[in-house]
PDB file of C-alpha atoms in Angstrom:
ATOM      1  CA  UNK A 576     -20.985 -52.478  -2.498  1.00 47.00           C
ATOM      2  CA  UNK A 577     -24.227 -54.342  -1.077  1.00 50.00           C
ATOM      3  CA  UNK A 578     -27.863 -54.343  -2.701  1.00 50.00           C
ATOM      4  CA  UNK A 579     -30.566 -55.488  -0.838  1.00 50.00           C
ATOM      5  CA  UNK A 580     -33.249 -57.306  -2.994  1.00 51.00           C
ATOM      6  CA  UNK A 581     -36.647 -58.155  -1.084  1.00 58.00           C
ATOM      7  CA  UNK A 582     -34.890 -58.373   2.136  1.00 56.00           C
ATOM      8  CA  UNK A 583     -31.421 -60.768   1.317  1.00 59.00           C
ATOM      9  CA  UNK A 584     -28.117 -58.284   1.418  1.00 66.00           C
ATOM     10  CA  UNK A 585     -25.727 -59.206  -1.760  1.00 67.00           C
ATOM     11  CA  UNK A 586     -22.222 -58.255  -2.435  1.00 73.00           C
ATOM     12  CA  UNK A 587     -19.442 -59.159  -4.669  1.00 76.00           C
ATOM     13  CA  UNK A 588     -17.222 -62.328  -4.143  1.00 76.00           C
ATOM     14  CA  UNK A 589     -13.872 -61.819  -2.820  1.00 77.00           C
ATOM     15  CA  UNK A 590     -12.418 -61.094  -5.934  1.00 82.00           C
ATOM     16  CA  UNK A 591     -14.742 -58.629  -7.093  1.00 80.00           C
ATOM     17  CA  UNK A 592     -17.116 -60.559  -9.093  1.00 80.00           C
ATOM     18  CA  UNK A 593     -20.602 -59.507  -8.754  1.00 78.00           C
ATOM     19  CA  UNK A 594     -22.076 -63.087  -9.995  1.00 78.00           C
ATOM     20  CA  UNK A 595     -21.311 -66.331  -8.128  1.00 78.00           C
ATOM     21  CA  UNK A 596     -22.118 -69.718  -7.397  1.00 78.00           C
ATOM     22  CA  UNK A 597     -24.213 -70.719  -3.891  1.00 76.00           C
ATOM     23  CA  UNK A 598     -20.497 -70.907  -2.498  1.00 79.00           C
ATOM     24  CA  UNK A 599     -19.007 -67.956  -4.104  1.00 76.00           C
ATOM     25  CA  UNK A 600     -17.519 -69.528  -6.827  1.00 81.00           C
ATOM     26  CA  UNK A 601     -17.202 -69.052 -10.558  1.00 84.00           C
ATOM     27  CA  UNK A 602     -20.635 -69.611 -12.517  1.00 85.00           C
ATOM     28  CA  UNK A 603     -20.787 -72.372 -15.171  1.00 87.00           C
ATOM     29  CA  UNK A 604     -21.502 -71.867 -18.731  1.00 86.00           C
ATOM     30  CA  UNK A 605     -24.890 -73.843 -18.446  1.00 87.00           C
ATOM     31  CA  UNK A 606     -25.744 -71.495 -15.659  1.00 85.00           C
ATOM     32  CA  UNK A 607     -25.203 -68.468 -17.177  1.00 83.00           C
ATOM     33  CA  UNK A 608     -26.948 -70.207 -21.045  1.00 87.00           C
ATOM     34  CA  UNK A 609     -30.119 -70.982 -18.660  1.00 87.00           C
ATOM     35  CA  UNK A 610     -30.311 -67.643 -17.101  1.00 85.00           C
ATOM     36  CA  UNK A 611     -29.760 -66.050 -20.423  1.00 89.00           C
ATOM     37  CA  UNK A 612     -32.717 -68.149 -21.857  1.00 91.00           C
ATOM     38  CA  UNK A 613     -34.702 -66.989 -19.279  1.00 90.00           C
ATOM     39  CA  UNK A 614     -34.274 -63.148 -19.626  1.00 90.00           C
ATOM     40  CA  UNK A 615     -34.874 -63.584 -23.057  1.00 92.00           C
ATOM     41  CA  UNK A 616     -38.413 -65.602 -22.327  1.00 93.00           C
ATOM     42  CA  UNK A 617     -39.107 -62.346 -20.447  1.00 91.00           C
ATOM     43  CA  UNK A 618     -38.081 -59.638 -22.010  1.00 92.00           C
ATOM     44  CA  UNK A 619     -38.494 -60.469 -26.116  1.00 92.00           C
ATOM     45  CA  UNK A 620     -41.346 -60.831 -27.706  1.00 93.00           C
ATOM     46  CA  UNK A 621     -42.356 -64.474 -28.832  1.00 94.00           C
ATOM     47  CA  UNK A 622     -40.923 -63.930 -32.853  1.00 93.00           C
ATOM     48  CA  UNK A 623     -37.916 -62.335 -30.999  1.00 92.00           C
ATOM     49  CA  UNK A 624     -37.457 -65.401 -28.966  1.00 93.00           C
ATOM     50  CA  UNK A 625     -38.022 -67.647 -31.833  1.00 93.00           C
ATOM     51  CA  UNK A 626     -34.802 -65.624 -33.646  1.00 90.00           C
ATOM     52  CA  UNK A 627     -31.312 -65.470 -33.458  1.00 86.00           C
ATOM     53  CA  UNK A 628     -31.339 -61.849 -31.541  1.00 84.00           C
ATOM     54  CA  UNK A 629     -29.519 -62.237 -28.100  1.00 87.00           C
ATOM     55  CA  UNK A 630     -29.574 -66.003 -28.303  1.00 90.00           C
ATOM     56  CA  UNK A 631     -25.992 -65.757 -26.717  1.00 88.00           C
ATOM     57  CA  UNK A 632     -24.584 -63.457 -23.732  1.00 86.00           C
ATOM     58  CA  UNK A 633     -21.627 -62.843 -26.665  1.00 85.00           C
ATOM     59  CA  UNK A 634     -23.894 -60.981 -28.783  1.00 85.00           C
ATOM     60  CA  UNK A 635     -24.255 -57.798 -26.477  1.00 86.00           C
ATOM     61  CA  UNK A 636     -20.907 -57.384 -28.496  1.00 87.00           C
ATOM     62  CA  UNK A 637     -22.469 -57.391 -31.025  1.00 83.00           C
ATOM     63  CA  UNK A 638     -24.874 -54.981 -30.507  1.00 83.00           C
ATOM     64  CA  UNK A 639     -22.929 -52.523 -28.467  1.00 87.00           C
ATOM     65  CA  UNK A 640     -20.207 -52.041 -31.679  1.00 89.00           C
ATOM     66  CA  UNK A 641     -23.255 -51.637 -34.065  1.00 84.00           C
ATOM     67  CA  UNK A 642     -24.766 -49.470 -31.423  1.00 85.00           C
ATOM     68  CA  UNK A 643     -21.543 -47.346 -31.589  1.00 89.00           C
ATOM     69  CA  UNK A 644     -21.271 -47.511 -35.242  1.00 85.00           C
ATOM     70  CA  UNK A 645     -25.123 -46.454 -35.385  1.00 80.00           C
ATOM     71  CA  UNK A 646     -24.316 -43.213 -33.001  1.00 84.00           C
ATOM     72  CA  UNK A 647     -22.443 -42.054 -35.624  1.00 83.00           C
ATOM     73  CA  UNK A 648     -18.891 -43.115 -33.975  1.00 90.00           C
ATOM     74  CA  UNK A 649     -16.163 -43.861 -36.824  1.00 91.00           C
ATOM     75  CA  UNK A 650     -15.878 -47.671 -37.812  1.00 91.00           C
ATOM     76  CA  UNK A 651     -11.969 -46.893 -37.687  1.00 95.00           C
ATOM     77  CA  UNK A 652     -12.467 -45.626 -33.645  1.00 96.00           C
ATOM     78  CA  UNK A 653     -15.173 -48.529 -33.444  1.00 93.00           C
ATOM     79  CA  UNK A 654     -12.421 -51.080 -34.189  1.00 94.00           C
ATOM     80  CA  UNK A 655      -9.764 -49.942 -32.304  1.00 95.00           C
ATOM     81  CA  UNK A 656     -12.180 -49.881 -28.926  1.00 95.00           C
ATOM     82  CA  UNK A 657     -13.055 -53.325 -29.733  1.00 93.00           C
ATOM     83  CA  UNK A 658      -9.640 -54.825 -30.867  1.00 94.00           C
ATOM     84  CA  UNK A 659     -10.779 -55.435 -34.351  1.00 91.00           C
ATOM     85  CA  UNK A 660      -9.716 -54.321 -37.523  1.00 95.00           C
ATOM     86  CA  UNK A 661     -12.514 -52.488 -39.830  1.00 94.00           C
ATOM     87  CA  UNK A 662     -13.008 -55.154 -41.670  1.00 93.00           C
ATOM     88  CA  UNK A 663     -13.854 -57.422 -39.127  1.00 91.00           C
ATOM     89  CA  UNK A 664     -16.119 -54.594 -37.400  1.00 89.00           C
ATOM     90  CA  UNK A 665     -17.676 -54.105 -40.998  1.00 85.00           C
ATOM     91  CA  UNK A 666     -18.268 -57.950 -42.058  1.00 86.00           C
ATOM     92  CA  UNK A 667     -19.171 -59.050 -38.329  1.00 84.00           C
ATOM     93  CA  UNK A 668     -20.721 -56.156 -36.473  1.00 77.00           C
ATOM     94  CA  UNK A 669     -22.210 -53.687 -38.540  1.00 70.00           C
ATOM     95  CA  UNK A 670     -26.402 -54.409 -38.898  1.00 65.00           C
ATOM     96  CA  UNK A 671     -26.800 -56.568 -35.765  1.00 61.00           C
ATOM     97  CA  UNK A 672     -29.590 -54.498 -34.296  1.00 60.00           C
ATOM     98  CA  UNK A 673     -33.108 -55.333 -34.273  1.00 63.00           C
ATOM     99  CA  UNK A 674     -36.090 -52.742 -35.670  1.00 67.00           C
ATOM    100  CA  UNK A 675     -33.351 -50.489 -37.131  1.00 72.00           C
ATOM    101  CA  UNK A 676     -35.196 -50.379 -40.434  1.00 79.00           C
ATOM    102  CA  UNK A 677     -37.481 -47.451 -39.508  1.00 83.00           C
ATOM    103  CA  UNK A 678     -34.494 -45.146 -38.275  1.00 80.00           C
ATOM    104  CA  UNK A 679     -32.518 -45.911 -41.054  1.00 79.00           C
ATOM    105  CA  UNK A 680     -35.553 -44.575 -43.611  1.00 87.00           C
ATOM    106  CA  UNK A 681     -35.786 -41.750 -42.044  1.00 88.00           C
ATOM    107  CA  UNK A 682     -32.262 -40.570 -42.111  1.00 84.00           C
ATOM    108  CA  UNK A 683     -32.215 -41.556 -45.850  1.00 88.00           C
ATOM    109  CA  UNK A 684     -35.279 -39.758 -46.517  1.00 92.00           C
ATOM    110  CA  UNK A 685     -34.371 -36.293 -44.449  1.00 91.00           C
ATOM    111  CA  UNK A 686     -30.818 -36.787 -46.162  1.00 89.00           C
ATOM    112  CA  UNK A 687     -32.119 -36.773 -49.591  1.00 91.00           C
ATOM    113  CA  UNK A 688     -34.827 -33.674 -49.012  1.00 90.00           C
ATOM    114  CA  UNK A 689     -32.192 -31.774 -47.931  1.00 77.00           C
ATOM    115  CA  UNK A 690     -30.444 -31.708 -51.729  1.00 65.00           C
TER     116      UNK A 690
END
């Protein structure tokens, strides 16, 4: 499938991957670490840049398990999806989301007027 992006047609190497080097190639590492820092630059704010959240293309892993956990998805499902045991999932994944404080609160609070 093509995309056109302010005129320039792009497409997927002939293998299938979407991201390439200039001559269609596989990216480098220090490519895809400066392109990371960049998104971050843009889309966090400064104190998020200054942290640890995101700082490496690796933690979306994280995030998307504690995201799943979060939705309410069993830690023993969680693990299996992810090729992990539970206690892996437990020690490594679970809390890696950032401004999860406030939604937490309020499903410990509506949880305990409900007794």
């Amino acid at each position: 499938m093509f995309r056109s992006v302010r005129g320039r047609w792009f497409g997927t190497a002939d293998d299938g991957r979407l991201f390439r080097n200039e001559r269609g190639g596989i990216l480098g590492a220090s490519t895809y670490s400066r392109a990371w820092e960049e998104a971050r630059q843009f889309a966090f704010a400064p104190v998020q840049v200054e942290s640890p959240l995101a700082g490496r293309p690796y933690d979306l892993r994280h995030a998307a398990l504690t995201t799943w956990l979060n939705a309410g998805v069993s830690p023993a499902d969680v693990a299996k999806r992810a090729g992990n045991s539970v206690e892996v999932l437990l020690k490594r994944y679970a809390g890696c989301l950032d401004g999860q404080d406030d939604n937490i609160n309020r499903r410990i609070e509506r949880d305990l007027e409900d007794d």
